[in-house]
Amino acid sequence: DAKTTQPDSMESTEGETVHLPCSHATISGNEYIYWYRQVPLQGPEYVTHGLQQNTTNSMAFLAIASDRKSSTLILTHVSLRDAAVYHCILRVGGNNRIFFGDGTQLVVKP
Amino acid sequence: GPKVLQIPSHQIIDMGQMVTLNCDPVSNHLYFYWYKQILGQQMEFLVNFYNGKVMEKSKLFKDQFSVERPDGSYFTLKIQPTALEDSAVYFCASSLGLGGVSYEQYFGPGTRLTVL
């Protein structure tokens, strides 16, 4: 699976919109972009995924660059519950293991 | 969302003993996984399992490890015998299908294993 690069940490304030970037310059055509988040003492939680088109669900908006070499997870109106480590992961079709990197620690201030 | 349960939440055992970690996956899921996370480190894939067979395993899945899901009951990870380096949090996950059609994995809360 191709490698992703994320900032170590980012800060936001409750109610704001936060943009979490992910770089994946060597992404292959059959790799999906997945986002999971994890808080201490809990298992990872699925956030969203996409292949080429931007996607949106109740948790987040995923913006994918037209060349697919980067993506941004956008969280609107963040709350303290959104504080977590956010992992940007690439997954090849048919290979379902997940490789977790260090992710981005999102700190949310009151 | 769908829930994966893990039993127990904590387990403390002496080195050399056997331990079985239990996972109750999402009811209609067909694929099952174990991951290992040592405190302060990245989570790492151990094994995935489908239709009664191991499909893929990592180098962390030592000969002392085994998995099974007898008769649709718990999906289990057994370690026999345990070693000090097996101390970690073990996460179970399940998914409806394989990647390609992008089936997300749902994770349990983990079992914290301490080997003394």
mmCIF file of C-alpha atoms in Angstrom:
data_model
loop_
_atom_site.group_PDB
_atom_site.id
_atom_site.type_symbol
_atom_site.label_atom_id
_atom_site.label_comp_id
_atom_site.label_asym_id
_atom_site.label_seq_id
_atom_site.Cartn_x
_atom_site.Cartn_y
_atom_site.Cartn_z
ATOM 1 C CA ASP A 1 0.000 0.000 0.000
ATOM 2 C CA ALA A 2 1.224 3.494 -0.819
ATOM 3 C CA LYS A 3 2.427 5.811 1.934
ATOM 4 C CA THR A 4 0.552 8.814 3.295
ATOM 5 C CA THR A 5 1.928 11.919 5.006
ATOM 6 C CA GLN A 6 -0.012 13.836 7.632
ATOM 7 C CA PRO A 7 0.905 16.617 10.061
ATOM 8 C CA ASP A 8 1.618 15.363 13.559
ATOM 9 C CA SER A 9 -0.956 17.611 15.203
ATOM 10 C CA MET A 10 -3.475 20.360 14.579
ATOM 11 C CA GLU A 11 -5.498 22.618 16.842
ATOM 12 C CA SER A 12 -8.993 23.961 16.559
ATOM 13 C CA THR A 13 -11.645 25.601 18.727
ATOM 14 C CA GLU A 14 -15.159 24.326 19.335
ATOM 15 C CA GLY A 15 -17.557 25.406 16.611
ATOM 16 C CA GLU A 16 -14.877 25.983 13.999
ATOM 17 C CA THR A 17 -14.265 24.143 10.737
ATOM 18 C CA VAL A 18 -11.013 22.197 10.576
ATOM 19 C CA HIS A 19 -9.182 20.950 7.493
ATOM 20 C CA LEU A 20 -6.999 17.879 7.999
ATOM 21 C CA PRO A 21 -4.601 17.380 5.091
ATOM 22 C CA CYS A 22 -3.144 14.151 3.768
ATOM 23 C CA SER A 23 -0.539 13.735 1.061
ATOM 24 C CA HIS A 24 -0.359 10.511 -0.980
ATOM 25 C CA ALA A 25 1.798 11.352 -3.966
ATOM 26 C CA THR A 26 2.374 7.733 -4.995
ATOM 27 C CA ILE A 27 -1.231 6.575 -4.828
ATOM 28 C CA SER A 28 -2.218 3.880 -7.319
ATOM 29 C CA GLY A 29 -5.323 3.926 -9.440
ATOM 30 C CA ASN A 30 -6.972 1.122 -7.477
ATOM 31 C CA GLU A 31 -6.328 2.545 -4.014
ATOM 32 C CA TYR A 32 -9.179 3.973 -1.984
ATOM 33 C CA ILE A 33 -8.588 6.827 0.464
ATOM 34 C CA TYR A 34 -9.942 5.972 3.916
ATOM 35 C CA TRP A 35 -10.127 8.021 7.086
ATOM 36 C CA TYR A 36 -10.405 6.525 10.553
ATOM 37 C CA ARG A 37 -10.139 8.234 13.913
ATOM 38 C CA GLN A 38 -9.126 6.875 17.294
ATOM 39 C CA VAL A 39 -9.478 8.200 20.807
ATOM 40 C CA PRO A 40 -7.481 6.768 23.722
ATOM 41 C CA LEU A 41 -8.659 3.428 25.089
ATOM 42 C CA GLN A 42 -11.009 2.852 22.140
ATOM 43 C CA GLY A 43 -10.814 1.121 18.787
ATOM 44 C CA PRO A 44 -10.551 3.080 15.548
ATOM 45 C CA GLU A 45 -13.778 4.498 14.186
ATOM 46 C CA TYR A 46 -14.533 4.665 10.470
ATOM 47 C CA VAL A 47 -15.066 8.238 9.286
ATOM 48 C CA THR A 48 -15.323 8.200 5.512
ATOM 49 C CA HIS A 49 -13.700 7.045 2.303
ATOM 50 C CA GLY A 50 -13.473 7.944 -1.360
ATOM 51 C CA LEU A 51 -11.842 6.990 -4.625
ATOM 52 C CA GLN A 52 -11.996 9.970 -6.943
ATOM 53 C CA GLN A 53 -15.023 12.132 -6.230
ATOM 54 C CA ASN A 54 -15.517 14.243 -3.127
ATOM 55 C CA THR A 55 -17.738 12.522 -0.592
ATOM 56 C CA THR A 56 -19.814 13.661 2.333
ATOM 57 C CA ASN A 57 -21.564 11.963 5.214
ATOM 58 C CA SER A 58 -22.809 12.876 8.661
ATOM 59 C CA MET A 59 -19.310 12.897 10.068
ATOM 60 C CA ALA A 60 -17.189 14.720 7.511
ATOM 61 C CA PHE A 61 -16.574 15.985 3.999
ATOM 62 C CA LEU A 62 -13.708 14.422 2.062
ATOM 63 C CA ALA A 63 -12.171 16.570 -0.645
ATOM 64 C CA ILE A 64 -9.947 14.672 -3.094
ATOM 65 C CA ALA A 65 -7.601 16.518 -5.419
ATOM 66 C CA SER A 66 -8.192 15.985 -9.124
ATOM 67 C CA ASP A 67 -4.817 14.191 -9.470
ATOM 68 C CA ARG A 68 -5.593 12.161 -6.302
ATOM 69 C CA LYS A 69 -2.184 12.961 -4.828
ATOM 70 C CA SER A 70 -3.717 14.637 -1.803
ATOM 71 C CA SER A 71 -6.947 14.794 0.122
ATOM 72 C CA THR A 72 -8.444 16.876 2.914
ATOM 73 C CA LEU A 73 -10.857 15.767 5.604
ATOM 74 C CA ILE A 74 -13.105 18.656 6.551
ATOM 75 C CA LEU A 75 -14.889 18.657 9.894
ATOM 76 C CA THR A 76 -17.465 21.390 10.416
ATOM 77 C CA HIS A 77 -18.583 22.744 13.783
ATOM 78 C CA VAL A 78 -16.075 20.623 15.677
ATOM 79 C CA SER A 79 -16.826 19.703 19.259
ATOM 80 C CA LEU A 80 -14.676 18.340 22.075
ATOM 81 C CA ARG A 81 -15.840 14.858 21.043
ATOM 82 C CA ASP A 82 -13.998 15.274 17.732
ATOM 83 C CA ALA A 83 -10.636 15.366 19.491
ATOM 84 C CA ALA A 84 -8.844 12.231 18.291
ATOM 85 C CA VAL A 85 -6.020 10.912 16.160
ATOM 86 C CA TYR A 86 -7.138 10.968 12.538
ATOM 87 C CA HIS A 87 -5.607 8.389 10.218
ATOM 88 C CA CYS A 88 -5.497 8.791 6.450
ATOM 89 C CA ILE A 89 -5.052 5.351 4.919
ATOM 90 C CA LEU A 90 -4.829 3.945 1.396
ATOM 91 C CA ARG A 91 -6.313 0.544 0.715
ATOM 92 C CA VAL A 92 -5.883 -1.576 -2.366
ATOM 93 C CA GLY A 93 -8.920 -3.310 -3.727
ATOM 94 C CA GLY A 94 -8.955 -6.946 -2.666
ATOM 95 C CA ASN A 95 -6.361 -6.402 0.078
ATOM 96 C CA ASN A 96 -8.237 -5.615 3.195
ATOM 97 C CA ARG A 97 -5.544 -5.198 5.823
ATOM 98 C CA ILE A 98 -5.260 -1.651 7.180
ATOM 99 C CA PHE A 99 -1.863 -0.055 7.748
ATOM 100 C CA PHE A 100 -2.111 2.584 10.457
ATOM 101 C CA GLY A 101 0.512 5.328 10.557
ATOM 102 C CA ASP A 102 0.933 7.939 13.263
ATOM 103 C CA GLY A 103 -1.968 10.080 12.022
ATOM 104 C CA THR A 104 -2.810 13.665 13.020
ATOM 105 C CA GLN A 105 -3.647 14.438 16.619
ATOM 106 C CA LEU A 106 -6.544 16.904 16.523
ATOM 107 C CA VAL A 107 -6.769 19.046 19.651
ATOM 108 C CA VAL A 108 -10.055 20.878 20.182
ATOM 109 C CA LYS A 109 -10.100 23.777 22.634
ATOM 110 C CA PRO A 110 -13.284 24.919 24.400
ATOM 111 C CA GLY B 1 -23.322 2.357 14.033
ATOM 112 C CA PRO B 2 -22.599 -1.359 14.081
ATOM 113 C CA LYS B 3 -20.929 -2.595 17.255
ATOM 114 C CA VAL B 4 -18.128 -5.056 17.766
ATOM 115 C CA LEU B 5 -17.762 -6.346 21.314
ATOM 116 C CA GLN B 6 -14.647 -7.738 22.943
ATOM 117 C CA ILE B 7 -14.405 -9.843 26.068
ATOM 118 C CA PRO B 8 -12.679 -9.358 28.437
ATOM 119 C CA SER B 9 -11.650 -5.704 28.449
ATOM 120 C CA HIS B 10 -8.571 -6.524 30.531
ATOM 121 C CA GLN B 11 -6.649 -9.747 31.066
ATOM 122 C CA ILE B 12 -3.607 -10.300 33.251
ATOM 123 C CA ILE B 13 -1.777 -13.612 33.012
ATOM 124 C CA ASP B 14 1.586 -15.140 33.805
ATOM 125 C CA MET B 15 4.099 -15.734 31.060
ATOM 126 C CA GLY B 16 3.770 -19.190 29.553
ATOM 127 C CA GLN B 17 0.055 -19.501 30.198
ATOM 128 C CA MET B 18 -2.569 -19.713 27.512
ATOM 129 C CA VAL B 19 -5.002 -16.871 26.868
ATOM 130 C CA THR B 20 -8.065 -16.609 24.650
ATOM 131 C CA LEU B 21 -9.379 -13.239 23.548
ATOM 132 C CA ASN B 22 -12.999 -13.161 22.439
ATOM 133 C CA CYS B 23 -14.646 -11.001 19.808
ATOM 134 C CA ASP B 24 -18.348 -10.720 19.048
ATOM 135 C CA PRO B 25 -18.413 -9.257 15.518
ATOM 136 C CA VAL B 26 -21.222 -7.408 13.758
ATOM 137 C CA SER B 27 -23.905 -10.005 13.132
ATOM 138 C CA ASN B 28 -23.973 -10.123 9.316
ATOM 139 C CA HIS B 29 -20.261 -9.585 8.764
ATOM 140 C CA LEU B 30 -18.189 -12.246 7.094
ATOM 141 C CA TYR B 31 -14.597 -11.086 7.460
ATOM 142 C CA PHE B 32 -12.771 -10.833 10.762
ATOM 143 C CA TYR B 33 -9.480 -9.278 11.811
ATOM 144 C CA TRP B 34 -7.109 -8.932 14.721
ATOM 145 C CA TYR B 35 -4.763 -5.986 15.242
ATOM 146 C CA LYS B 36 -2.174 -5.395 17.959
ATOM 147 C CA GLN B 37 -1.227 -2.052 19.486
ATOM 148 C CA ILE B 38 1.597 -1.681 21.963
ATOM 149 C CA LEU B 39 1.217 1.360 24.209
ATOM 150 C CA GLY B 40 2.404 4.495 22.421
ATOM 151 C CA GLN B 41 2.950 2.730 19.107
ATOM 152 C CA GLN B 42 1.031 2.322 15.864
ATOM 153 C CA MET B 43 -1.644 -0.301 15.530
ATOM 154 C CA GLU B 44 -0.449 -3.268 13.471
ATOM 155 C CA PHE B 45 -2.318 -5.901 11.496
ATOM 156 C CA LEU B 46 -2.087 -9.488 12.715
ATOM 157 C CA VAL B 47 -4.476 -11.631 10.716
ATOM 158 C CA ASN B 48 -7.695 -11.744 8.742
ATOM 159 C CA PHE B 49 -10.122 -14.644 8.578
ATOM 160 C CA TYR B 50 -12.950 -15.696 6.288
ATOM 161 C CA ASN B 51 -15.042 -18.805 5.873
ATOM 162 C CA GLY B 52 -13.160 -20.681 8.549
ATOM 163 C CA LYS B 53 -9.704 -19.930 7.179
ATOM 164 C CA VAL B 54 -6.863 -17.530 7.696
ATOM 165 C CA MET B 55 -6.605 -15.460 4.544
ATOM 166 C CA GLU B 56 -3.614 -13.329 5.361
ATOM 167 C CA LYS B 57 -1.286 -12.932 8.319
ATOM 168 C CA SER B 58 1.589 -10.649 9.181
ATOM 169 C CA LYS B 59 4.980 -11.571 10.600
ATOM 170 C CA LEU B 60 3.622 -10.575 14.025
ATOM 171 C CA PHE B 61 1.253 -13.549 13.894
ATOM 172 C CA LYS B 62 3.627 -16.011 15.517
ATOM 173 C CA ASP B 63 3.244 -19.789 15.604
ATOM 174 C CA GLN B 64 1.930 -19.446 19.147
ATOM 175 C CA PHE B 65 -1.109 -17.553 17.808
ATOM 176 C CA SER B 66 -4.242 -19.140 16.423
ATOM 177 C CA VAL B 67 -7.682 -17.916 15.409
ATOM 178 C CA GLU B 68 -11.025 -19.589 14.949
ATOM 179 C CA ARG B 69 -14.748 -18.955 14.898
ATOM 180 C CA PRO B 70 -16.487 -22.220 15.724
ATOM 181 C CA ASP B 71 -20.112 -22.426 14.605
ATOM 182 C CA GLY B 72 -20.643 -18.695 14.215
ATOM 183 C CA SER B 73 -19.868 -17.959 17.826
ATOM 184 C CA TYR B 74 -17.089 -15.704 19.080
ATOM 185 C CA PHE B 75 -14.135 -15.024 16.824
ATOM 186 C CA THR B 76 -11.185 -15.870 19.049
ATOM 187 C CA LEU B 77 -7.482 -15.184 19.221
ATOM 188 C CA LYS B 78 -5.582 -17.748 21.255
ATOM 189 C CA ILE B 79 -1.998 -17.308 22.372
ATOM 190 C CA GLN B 80 -0.251 -20.410 23.708
ATOM 191 C CA PRO B 81 2.179 -19.996 25.344
ATOM 192 C CA THR B 82 2.234 -16.275 26.055
ATOM 193 C CA ALA B 83 5.423 -14.207 26.172
ATOM 194 C CA LEU B 84 6.210 -10.840 27.744
ATOM 195 C CA GLU B 85 6.215 -9.140 24.334
ATOM 196 C CA ASP B 86 2.606 -10.168 23.830
ATOM 197 C CA SER B 87 1.526 -7.456 26.275
ATOM 198 C CA ALA B 88 -0.539 -5.025 24.207
ATOM 199 C CA VAL B 89 -4.080 -3.996 23.354
ATOM 200 C CA TYR B 90 -5.649 -6.361 20.859
ATOM 201 C CA PHE B 91 -8.371 -4.977 18.627
ATOM 202 C CA CYS B 92 -10.864 -7.102 16.777
ATOM 203 C CA ALA B 93 -12.594 -5.833 13.638
ATOM 204 C CA SER B 94 -15.158 -7.149 11.196
ATOM 205 C CA SER B 95 -16.384 -6.189 7.752
ATOM 206 C CA LEU B 96 -19.147 -7.218 5.421
ATOM 207 C CA GLY B 97 -16.847 -7.814 2.486
ATOM 208 C CA LEU B 98 -13.346 -7.347 1.179
ATOM 209 C CA GLY B 99 -11.805 -4.216 -0.189
ATOM 210 C CA GLY B 100 -12.319 -3.247 -3.805
ATOM 211 C CA VAL B 101 -15.930 -2.509 -3.122
ATOM 212 C CA SER B 102 -14.671 -0.586 -0.118
ATOM 213 C CA TYR B 103 -16.215 -2.376 2.827
ATOM 214 C CA GLU B 104 -15.186 -0.532 5.940
ATOM 215 C CA GLN B 105 -13.978 -2.335 9.029
ATOM 216 C CA TYR B 106 -15.691 -1.824 12.371
ATOM 217 C CA PHE B 107 -13.483 -2.115 15.421
ATOM 218 C CA GLY B 108 -14.131 -3.284 18.957
ATOM 219 C CA PRO B 109 -12.939 -1.402 22.044
ATOM 220 C CA GLY B 110 -9.930 -3.673 22.510
ATOM 221 C CA THR B 111 -8.684 -6.141 25.102
ATOM 222 C CA ARG B 112 -5.730 -4.982 27.163
ATOM 223 C CA LEU B 113 -3.470 -8.007 27.727
ATOM 224 C CA THR B 114 -0.761 -7.846 30.358
ATOM 225 C CA VAL B 115 1.708 -10.720 30.526
ATOM 226 C CA LEU B 116 3.712 -10.838 33.751
#
